[in-house]
Short mmCIF file of C-alpha atoms in Angstrom, two decimals:
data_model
loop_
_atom_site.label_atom_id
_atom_site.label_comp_id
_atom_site.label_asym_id
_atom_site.label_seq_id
_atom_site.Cartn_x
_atom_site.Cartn_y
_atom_site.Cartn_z
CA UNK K 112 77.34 124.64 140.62
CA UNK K 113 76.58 127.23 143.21
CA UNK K 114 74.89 130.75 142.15
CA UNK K 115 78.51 132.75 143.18
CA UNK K 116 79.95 130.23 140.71
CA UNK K 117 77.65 130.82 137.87
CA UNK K 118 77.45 134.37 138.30
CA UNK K 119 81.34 134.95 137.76
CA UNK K 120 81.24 132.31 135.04
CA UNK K 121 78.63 134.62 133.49
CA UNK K 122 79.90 137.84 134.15
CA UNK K 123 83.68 137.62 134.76
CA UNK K 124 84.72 134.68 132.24
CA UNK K 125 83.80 136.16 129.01
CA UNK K 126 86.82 138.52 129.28
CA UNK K 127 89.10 136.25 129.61
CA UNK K 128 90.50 136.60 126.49
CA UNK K 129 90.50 140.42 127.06
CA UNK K 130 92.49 139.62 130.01
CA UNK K 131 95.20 137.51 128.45
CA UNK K 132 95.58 139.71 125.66
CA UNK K 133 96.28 142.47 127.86
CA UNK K 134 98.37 140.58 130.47
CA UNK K 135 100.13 139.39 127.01
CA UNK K 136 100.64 142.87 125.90
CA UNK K 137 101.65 144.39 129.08
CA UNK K 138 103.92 141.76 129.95
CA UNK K 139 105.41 140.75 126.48
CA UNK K 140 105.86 137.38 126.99
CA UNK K 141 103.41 134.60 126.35
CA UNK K 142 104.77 132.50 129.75
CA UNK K 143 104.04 135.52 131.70
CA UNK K 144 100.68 136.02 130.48
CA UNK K 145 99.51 132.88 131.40
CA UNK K 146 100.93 133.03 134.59
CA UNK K 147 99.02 136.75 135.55
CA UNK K 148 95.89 135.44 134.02
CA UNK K 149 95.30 132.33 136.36
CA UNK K 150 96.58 134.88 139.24
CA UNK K 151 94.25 137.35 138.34
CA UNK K 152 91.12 135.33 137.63
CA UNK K 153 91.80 133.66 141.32
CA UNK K 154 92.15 136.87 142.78
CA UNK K 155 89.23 138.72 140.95
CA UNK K 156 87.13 135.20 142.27
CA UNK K 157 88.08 135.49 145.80
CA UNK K 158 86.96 139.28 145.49
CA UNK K 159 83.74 138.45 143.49
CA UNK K 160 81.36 139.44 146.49
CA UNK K 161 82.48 142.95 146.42
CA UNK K 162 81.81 143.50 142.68
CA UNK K 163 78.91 145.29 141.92
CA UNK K 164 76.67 145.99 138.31
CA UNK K 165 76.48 143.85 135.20
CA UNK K 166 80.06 145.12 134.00
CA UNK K 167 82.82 142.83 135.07
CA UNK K 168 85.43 143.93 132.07
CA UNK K 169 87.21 146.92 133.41
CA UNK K 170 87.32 145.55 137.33
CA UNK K 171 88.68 142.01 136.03
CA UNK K 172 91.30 144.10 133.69
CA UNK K 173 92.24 146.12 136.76
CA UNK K 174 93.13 143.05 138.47
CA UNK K 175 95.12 141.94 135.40
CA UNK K 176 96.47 145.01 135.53
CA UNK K 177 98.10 144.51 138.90
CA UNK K 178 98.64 140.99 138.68
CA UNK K 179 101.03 142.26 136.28
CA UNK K 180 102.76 145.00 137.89
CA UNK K 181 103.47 143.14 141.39
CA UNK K 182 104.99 140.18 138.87
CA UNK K 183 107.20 142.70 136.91
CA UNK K 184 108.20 144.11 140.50
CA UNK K 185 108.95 141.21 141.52
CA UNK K 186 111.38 140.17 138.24
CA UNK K 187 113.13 143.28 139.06
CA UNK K 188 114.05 142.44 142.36
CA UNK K 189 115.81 139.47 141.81
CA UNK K 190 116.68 140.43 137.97
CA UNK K 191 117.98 136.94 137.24
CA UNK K 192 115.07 136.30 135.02
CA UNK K 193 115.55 136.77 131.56
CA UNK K 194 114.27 139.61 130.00
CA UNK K 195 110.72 140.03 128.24
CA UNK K 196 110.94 138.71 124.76
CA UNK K 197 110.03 142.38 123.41
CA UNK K 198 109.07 142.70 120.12
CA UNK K 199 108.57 138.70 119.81
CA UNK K 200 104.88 138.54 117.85
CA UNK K 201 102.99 135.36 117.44
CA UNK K 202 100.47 134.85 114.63
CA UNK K 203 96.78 134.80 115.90
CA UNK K 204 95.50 131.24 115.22
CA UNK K 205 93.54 130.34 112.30
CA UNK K 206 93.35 133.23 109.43
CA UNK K 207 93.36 133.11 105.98
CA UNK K 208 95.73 130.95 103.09
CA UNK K 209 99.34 130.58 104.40
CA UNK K 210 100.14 132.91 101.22
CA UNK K 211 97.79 135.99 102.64
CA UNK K 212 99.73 135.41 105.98
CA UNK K 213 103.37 135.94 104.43
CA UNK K 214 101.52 138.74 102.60
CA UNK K 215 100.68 140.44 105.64
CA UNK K 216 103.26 138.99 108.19
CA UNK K 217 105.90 141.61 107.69
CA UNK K 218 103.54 144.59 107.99
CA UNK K 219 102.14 142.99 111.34
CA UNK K 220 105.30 142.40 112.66
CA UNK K 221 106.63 146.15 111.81
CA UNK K 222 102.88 147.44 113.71
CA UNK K 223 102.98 144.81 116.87
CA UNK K 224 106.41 146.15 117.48
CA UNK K 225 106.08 149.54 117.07
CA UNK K 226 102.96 148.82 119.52
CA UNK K 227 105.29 146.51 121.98
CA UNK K 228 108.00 149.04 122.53
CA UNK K 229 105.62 152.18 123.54
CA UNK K 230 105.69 153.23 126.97
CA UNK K 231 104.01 151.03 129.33
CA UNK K 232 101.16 153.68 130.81
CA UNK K 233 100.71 154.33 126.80
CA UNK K 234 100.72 150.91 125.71
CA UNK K 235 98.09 149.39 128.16
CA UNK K 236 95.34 152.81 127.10
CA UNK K 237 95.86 152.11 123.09
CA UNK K 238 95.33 148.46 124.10
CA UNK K 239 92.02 148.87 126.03
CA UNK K 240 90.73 151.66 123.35
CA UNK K 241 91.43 149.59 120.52
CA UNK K 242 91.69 146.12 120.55
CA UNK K 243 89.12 146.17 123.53
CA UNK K 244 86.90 148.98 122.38
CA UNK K 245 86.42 150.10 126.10
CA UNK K 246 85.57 154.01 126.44
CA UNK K 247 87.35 156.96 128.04
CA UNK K 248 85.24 156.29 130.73
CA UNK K 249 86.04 152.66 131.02
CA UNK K 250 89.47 152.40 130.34
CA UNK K 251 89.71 155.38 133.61
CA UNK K 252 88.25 152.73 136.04
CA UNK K 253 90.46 149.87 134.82
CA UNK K 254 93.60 151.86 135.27
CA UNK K 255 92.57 154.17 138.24
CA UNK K 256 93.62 157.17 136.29
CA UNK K 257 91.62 160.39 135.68
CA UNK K 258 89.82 160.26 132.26
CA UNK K 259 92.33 163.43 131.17
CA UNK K 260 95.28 161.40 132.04
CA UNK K 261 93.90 158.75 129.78
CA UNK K 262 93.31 160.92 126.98
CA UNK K 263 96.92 162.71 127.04
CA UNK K 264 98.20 159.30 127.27
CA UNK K 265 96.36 158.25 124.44
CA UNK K 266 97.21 160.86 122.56
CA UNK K 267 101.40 160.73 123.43
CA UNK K 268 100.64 156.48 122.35
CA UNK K 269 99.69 157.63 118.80
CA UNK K 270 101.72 160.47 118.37
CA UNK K 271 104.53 157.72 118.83
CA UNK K 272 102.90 155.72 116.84
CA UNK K 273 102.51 158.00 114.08
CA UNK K 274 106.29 158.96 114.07
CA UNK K 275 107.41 155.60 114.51
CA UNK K 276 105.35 153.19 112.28
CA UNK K 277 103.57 155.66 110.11
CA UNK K 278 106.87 157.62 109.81
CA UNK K 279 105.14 161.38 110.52
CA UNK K 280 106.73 164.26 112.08
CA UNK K 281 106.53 164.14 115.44
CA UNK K 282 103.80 165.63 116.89
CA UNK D 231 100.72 169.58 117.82
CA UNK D 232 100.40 172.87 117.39
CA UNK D 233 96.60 173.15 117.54
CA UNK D 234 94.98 172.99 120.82
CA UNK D 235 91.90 171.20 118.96
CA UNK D 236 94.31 168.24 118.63
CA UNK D 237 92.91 166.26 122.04
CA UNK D 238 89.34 166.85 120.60
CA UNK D 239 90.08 165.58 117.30
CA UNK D 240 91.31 162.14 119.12
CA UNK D 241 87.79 162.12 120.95
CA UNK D 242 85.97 162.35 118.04
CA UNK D 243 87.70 159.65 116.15
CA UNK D 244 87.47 157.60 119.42
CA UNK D 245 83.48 158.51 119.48
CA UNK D 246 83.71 160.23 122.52
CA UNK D 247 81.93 163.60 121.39
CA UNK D 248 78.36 164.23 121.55
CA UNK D 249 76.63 164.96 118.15
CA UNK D 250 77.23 168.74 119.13
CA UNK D 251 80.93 168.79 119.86
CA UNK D 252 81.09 166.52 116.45
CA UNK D 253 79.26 168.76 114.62
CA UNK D 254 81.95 171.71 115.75
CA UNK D 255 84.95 169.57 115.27
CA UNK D 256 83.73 169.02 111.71
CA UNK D 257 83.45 172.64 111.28
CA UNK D 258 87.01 173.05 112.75
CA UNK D 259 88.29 170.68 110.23
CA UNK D 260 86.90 172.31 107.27
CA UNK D 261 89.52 175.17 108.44
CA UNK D 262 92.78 173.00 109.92
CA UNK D 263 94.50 171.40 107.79
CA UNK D 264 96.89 169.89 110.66
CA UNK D 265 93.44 168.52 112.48
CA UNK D 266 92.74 167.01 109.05
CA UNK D 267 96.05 165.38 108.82
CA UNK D 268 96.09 164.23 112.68
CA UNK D 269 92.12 162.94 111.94
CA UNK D 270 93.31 161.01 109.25
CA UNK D 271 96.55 159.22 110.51
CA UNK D 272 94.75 158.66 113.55
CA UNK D 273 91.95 156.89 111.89
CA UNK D 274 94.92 154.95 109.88
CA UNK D 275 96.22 153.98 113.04
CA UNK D 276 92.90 153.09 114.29
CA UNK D 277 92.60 150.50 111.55
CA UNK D 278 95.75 149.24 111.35
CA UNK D 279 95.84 148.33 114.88
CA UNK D 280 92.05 146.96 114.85
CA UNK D 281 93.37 144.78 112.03
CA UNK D 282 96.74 143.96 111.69
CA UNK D 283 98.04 143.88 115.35
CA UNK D 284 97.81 140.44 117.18
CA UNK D 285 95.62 139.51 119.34
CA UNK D 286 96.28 137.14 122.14
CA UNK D 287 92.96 134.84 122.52
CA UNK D 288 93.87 132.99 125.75
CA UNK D 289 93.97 129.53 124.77
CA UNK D 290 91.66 126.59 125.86
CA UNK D 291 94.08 124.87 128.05
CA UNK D 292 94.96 127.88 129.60
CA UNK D 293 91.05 128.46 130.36
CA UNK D 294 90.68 124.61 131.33
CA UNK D 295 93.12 125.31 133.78
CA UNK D 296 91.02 128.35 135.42
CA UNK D 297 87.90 126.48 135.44
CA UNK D 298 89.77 123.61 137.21
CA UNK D 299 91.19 125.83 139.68
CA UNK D 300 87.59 127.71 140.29
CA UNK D 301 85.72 124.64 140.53
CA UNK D 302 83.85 125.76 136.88
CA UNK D 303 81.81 123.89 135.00
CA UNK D 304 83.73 122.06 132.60
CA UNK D 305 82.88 123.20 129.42
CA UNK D 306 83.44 125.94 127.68
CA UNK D 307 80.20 128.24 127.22
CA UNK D 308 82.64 131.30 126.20
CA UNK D 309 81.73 132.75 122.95
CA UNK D 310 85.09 133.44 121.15
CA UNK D 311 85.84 136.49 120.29
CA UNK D 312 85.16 137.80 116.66
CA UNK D 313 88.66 138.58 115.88
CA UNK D 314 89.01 140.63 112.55
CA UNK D 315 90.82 139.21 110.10
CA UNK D 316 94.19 141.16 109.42
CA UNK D 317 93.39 141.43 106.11
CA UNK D 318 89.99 143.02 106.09
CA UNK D 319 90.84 146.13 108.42
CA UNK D 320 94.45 147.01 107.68
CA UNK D 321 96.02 146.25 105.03
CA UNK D 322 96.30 149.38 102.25
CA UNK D 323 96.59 149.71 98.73
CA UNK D 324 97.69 146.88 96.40
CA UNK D 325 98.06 144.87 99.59
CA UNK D 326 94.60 144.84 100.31
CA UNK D 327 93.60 144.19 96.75
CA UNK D 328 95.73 140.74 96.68
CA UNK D 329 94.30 139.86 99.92
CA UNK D 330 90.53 141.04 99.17
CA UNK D 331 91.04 138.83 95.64
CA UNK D 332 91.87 135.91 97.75
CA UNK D 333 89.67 136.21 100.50
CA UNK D 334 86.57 135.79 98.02
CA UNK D 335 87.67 133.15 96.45
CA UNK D 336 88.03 131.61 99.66
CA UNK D 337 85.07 132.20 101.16
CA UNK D 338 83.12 131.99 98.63
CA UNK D 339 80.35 129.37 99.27
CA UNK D 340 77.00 128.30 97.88
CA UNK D 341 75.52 129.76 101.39
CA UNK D 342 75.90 133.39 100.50
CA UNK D 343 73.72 132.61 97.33
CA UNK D 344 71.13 131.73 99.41
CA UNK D 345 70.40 135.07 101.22
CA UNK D 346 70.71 136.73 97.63
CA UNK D 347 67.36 136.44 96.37
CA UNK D 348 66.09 137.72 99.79
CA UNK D 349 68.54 140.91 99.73
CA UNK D 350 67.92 141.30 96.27
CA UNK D 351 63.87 141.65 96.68
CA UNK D 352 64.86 143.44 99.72
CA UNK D 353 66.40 146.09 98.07
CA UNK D 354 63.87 146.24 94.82
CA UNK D 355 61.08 146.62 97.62
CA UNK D 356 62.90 149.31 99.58
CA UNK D 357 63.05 151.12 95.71
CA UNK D 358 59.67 150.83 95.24
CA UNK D 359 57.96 151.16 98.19
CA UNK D 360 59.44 155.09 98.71
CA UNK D 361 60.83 153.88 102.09
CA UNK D 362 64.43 154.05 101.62
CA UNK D 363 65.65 155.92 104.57
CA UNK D 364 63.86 155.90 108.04
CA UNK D 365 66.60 158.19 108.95
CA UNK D 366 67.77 160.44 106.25
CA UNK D 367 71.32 161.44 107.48
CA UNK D 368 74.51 161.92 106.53
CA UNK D 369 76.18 162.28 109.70
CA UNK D 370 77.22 158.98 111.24
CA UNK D 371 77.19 160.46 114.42
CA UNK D 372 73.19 160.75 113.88
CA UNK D 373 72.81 157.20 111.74
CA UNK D 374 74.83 155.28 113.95
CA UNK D 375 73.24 155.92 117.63
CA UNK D 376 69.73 155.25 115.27
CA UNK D 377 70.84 152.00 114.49
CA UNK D 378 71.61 151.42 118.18
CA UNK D 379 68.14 151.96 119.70
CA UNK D 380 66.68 149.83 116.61
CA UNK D 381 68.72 146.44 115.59
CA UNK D 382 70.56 145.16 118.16
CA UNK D 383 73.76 146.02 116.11
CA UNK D 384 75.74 149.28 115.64
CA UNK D 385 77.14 149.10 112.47
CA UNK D 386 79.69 152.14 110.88
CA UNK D 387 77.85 154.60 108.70
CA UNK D 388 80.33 157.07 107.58
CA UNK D 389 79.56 159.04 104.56
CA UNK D 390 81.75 158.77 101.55
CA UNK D 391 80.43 161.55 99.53
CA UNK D 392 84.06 162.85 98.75
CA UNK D 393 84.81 159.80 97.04
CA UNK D 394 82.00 159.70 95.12
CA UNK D 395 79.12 157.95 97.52
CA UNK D 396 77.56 159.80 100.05
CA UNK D 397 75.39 158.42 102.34
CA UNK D 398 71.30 159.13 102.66
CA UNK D 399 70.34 157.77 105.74
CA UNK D 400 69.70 154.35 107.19
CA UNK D 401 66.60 151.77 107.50
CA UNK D 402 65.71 149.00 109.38
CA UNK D 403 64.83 146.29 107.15
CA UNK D 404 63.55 142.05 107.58
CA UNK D 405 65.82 140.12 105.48
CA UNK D 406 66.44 136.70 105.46
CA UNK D 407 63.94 136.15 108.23
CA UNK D 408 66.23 138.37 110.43
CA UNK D 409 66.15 142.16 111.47
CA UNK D 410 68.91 143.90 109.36
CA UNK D 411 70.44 147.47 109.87
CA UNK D 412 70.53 149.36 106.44
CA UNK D 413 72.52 151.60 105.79
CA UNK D 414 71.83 153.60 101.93
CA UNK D 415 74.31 155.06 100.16
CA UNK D 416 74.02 157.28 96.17
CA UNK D 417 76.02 157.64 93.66
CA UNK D 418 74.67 159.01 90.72
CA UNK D 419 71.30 158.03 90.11
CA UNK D 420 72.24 154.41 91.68
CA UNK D 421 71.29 153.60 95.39
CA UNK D 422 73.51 151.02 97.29
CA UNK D 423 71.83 149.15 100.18
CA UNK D 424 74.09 147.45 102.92
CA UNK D 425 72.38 145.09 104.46
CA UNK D 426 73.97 144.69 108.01
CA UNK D 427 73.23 141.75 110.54
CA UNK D 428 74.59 140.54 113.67
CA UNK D 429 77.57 137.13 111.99
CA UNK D 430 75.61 134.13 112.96
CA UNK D 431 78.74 132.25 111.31
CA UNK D 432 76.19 130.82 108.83
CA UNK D 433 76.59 133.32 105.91
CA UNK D 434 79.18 133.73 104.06
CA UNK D 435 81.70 136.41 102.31
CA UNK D 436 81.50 136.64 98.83
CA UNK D 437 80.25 137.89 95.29
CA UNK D 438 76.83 136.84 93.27
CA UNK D 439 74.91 138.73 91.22
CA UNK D 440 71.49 137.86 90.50
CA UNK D 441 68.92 139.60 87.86
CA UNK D 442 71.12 142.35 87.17
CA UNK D 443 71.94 143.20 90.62
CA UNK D 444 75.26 142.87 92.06
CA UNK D 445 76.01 141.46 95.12
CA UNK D 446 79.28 141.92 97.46
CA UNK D 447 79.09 140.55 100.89
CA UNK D 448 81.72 140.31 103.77
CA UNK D 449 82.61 139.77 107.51
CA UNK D 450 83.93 142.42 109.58
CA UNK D 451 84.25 141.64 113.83
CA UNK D 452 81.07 140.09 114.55
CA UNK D 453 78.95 141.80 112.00
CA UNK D 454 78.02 140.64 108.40
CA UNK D 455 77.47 143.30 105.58
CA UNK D 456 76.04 142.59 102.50
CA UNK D 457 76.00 145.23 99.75
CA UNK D 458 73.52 145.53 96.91
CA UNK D 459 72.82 147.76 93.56
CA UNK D 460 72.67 147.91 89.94
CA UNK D 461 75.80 149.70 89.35
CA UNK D 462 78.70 148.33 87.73
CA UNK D 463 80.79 145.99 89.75
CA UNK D 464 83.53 147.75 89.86
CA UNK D 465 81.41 150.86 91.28
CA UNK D 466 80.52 148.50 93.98
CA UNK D 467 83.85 146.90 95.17
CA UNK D 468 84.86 150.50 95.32
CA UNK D 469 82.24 151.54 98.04
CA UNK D 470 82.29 148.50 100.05
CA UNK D 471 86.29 149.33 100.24
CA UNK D 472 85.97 152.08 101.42
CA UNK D 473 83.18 150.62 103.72
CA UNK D 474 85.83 147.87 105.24
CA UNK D 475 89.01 149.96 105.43
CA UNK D 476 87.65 153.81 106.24
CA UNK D 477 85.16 153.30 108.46
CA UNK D 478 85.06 154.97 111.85
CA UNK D 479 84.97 151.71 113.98
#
């Protein structure tokens, strides 16, 4: 394998996951995700050479990122796709006893919806800050946003958050 | 929300303050009770979401297919991703009880009584030798980037003192052949050590106790804690609780 190859293998694979989930997440349906993920990781290769630094995550998410917006354009257009399956959740594989699971299934469920039907621009930023643990910083250059657009988004995500799931006053 | 602190109380739950602007948003929250209440539900949130929301791991075929399509290697060198268990990080109450009580007796293997003996003479030694903190703190702003610059983990080290267990500092201790992150908690005349190392997936969760000593240890993300002290078990399943389900991620 070439050194191009085993430097994106090295820097760029290892998010993959990060990339599906947010594809996933963004795009609400598990058929879609797949399909931005394999467009994004082709496109992210073919622009390898102009990535600079050690840091792949946020640059291959802001490919994901528009991967995903140019598909959902797209859908609009010609509208005679069926719509997202919002609010559909799937179980993460593996876990604990199938008892603990319908334990905890109906208090997932009740968070990964209040989570799927935020706001897009709110959804993606409480995505990246906390199932990706990116900073302020970070989560800026994935979505080309200024780092106080990220916060008041960030902050409008939870306050919708807290009225819907954790059933406060809004804030 | 009313208070125009409310975008700085998000940073510092998010980390994003410096151990200055920390130190004044703790101040502030001393005096604002709607901070306090926006602190905490955000930090509920914060938890709930780290573990109870799904994650979507992109599947192997799904990755086979990338690698074909790049002309990758074959095989899969990818690490997967530690994903926390739902029912470590979110779940509340009597919830979390069931699922804590089940969990152990899950995991429970003979492998977590072999570190014992190490953690327990670990912990004996760190009484003894008058080197329990190399950082005596109880600000986990100060503890935590500590940690950072000395294991090559980051482990929570928030300070439970209103609930009975505050926390004296941290240590850098060699357990179990490994370097281990420690954080030291009192209450009462008792010390707690947790014993924190990077999850090699060879230890496992569970309970032991051993001379006297009880033991509590568990998984969170890619990190393994194991807790250690003389007080009653009960005592101790109380602050590693609070250690799994309050802690600033």
């Amino acid at each position: 394998m070439d050194e191009r190859r085993q430097r994106f293998e090295r820097l760029v694979l290892p998010h993959l996951d990060a990339a599906h989930n947010l594809a996933r997440w963004l795009s609400r349906a598990s058929v879609d995700a797949e399909d931005i993920v394999q467009e994004a990781m082709l496109r992210a290769y073919r622009a390898f050479d102009g990535f600079r630094g050690e840091d792949a995550k946020p640059w291959l998410l802001a490919i994901v990122r528009n991967c995903h917006f140019t598909a959902a354009d797209k859908k609009k257009r010609h509208r005679s796709e069926p719509l997202p399956d919002q609010g559909a959740t799937e179980l993460p594989a593996g876990g604990p006893d199938p008892e603990g699971i319908a334990i905890g299934a109906a208090e997932m469920r009740r968070l990964n919806e209040a989570i799927a039907t935020l706001p897009t621009e709110f959804r993606e930023v409480l995505i990246l800050r906390e199932m990706e643990d990116m900073s302020y910083r970070e989560i800026a250059a994935a979505t080309s946003a200024p780092i106080g657009t990220i916060m008041s988004r960030l902050a409008r995500a939870r306050a919708l958050l807290r009225q819907n799931y954790l059933g406060k006053e809004s804030a | 929300m009313a208070c125009e602190q409310a975008l700085q109380v998000q940073a510092y739950v998010d980390g994003e303050l410096d151990a200055f602007g920390a130190a004044a948003l703790e101040k502030h929250l001393e005096s604002c009770a709607e901070c306090t209440s926006l602190r905490n539900d955000l930090e509920t949130l914060k938890s709930n979401i780290r573990g109870a929301a799904s994650y979507y791991r992109a599947n192997p075929v799904l990755e086979q297919r990338v690698r074909t399509t790049l002309g990758l290697s074959g095989q899969s060198a990818r690490r997967g991703r530690n994903r926390r268990p739902f029912w470590l990080g979110a779940a509340s109450g009597a919830l979390a009880a069931a699922l804590a009580a089940s969990l152990v007796a899950a995991l429970w293997l003979p492998s977590a009584q072999q570190i014992a003996p190490d953690v327990v003479s670990a912990h004996v030694r760190s009484l003894m030798d008058d080197r329990l903190v190399d950082i005596p703190s109880s600000n986990h702003h100060v503890v935590r980037p500590w940690f950072a610059g000395r294991a090559d983990i980051s482990p929570p080290a928030d300070d439970f003192a209103k609930e009975g267990f505050a926390l004296a500092g941290g240590r850098i201790d060699y357990v179990h052949g490994e370097r281990a992150a420690v954080l030291v908690y009192r209450h009462g005349a008792h010390i707690v050590n947790v014993f924190v190392w990077r999850d090699d997936g060879a230890a496992r969760a569970g309970e032991n106790t051993l001379n006297g000593y009880h033991l509590i240890a568990w998984k969170k993300g890619n990190l393994f804690f194991c807790a250690v002290s003389d007080m009653a078990e009960a005592e101790l399943g109380q602050l590693t609780k609070l250690i799994r389900e309050k802690s600033s991620d």
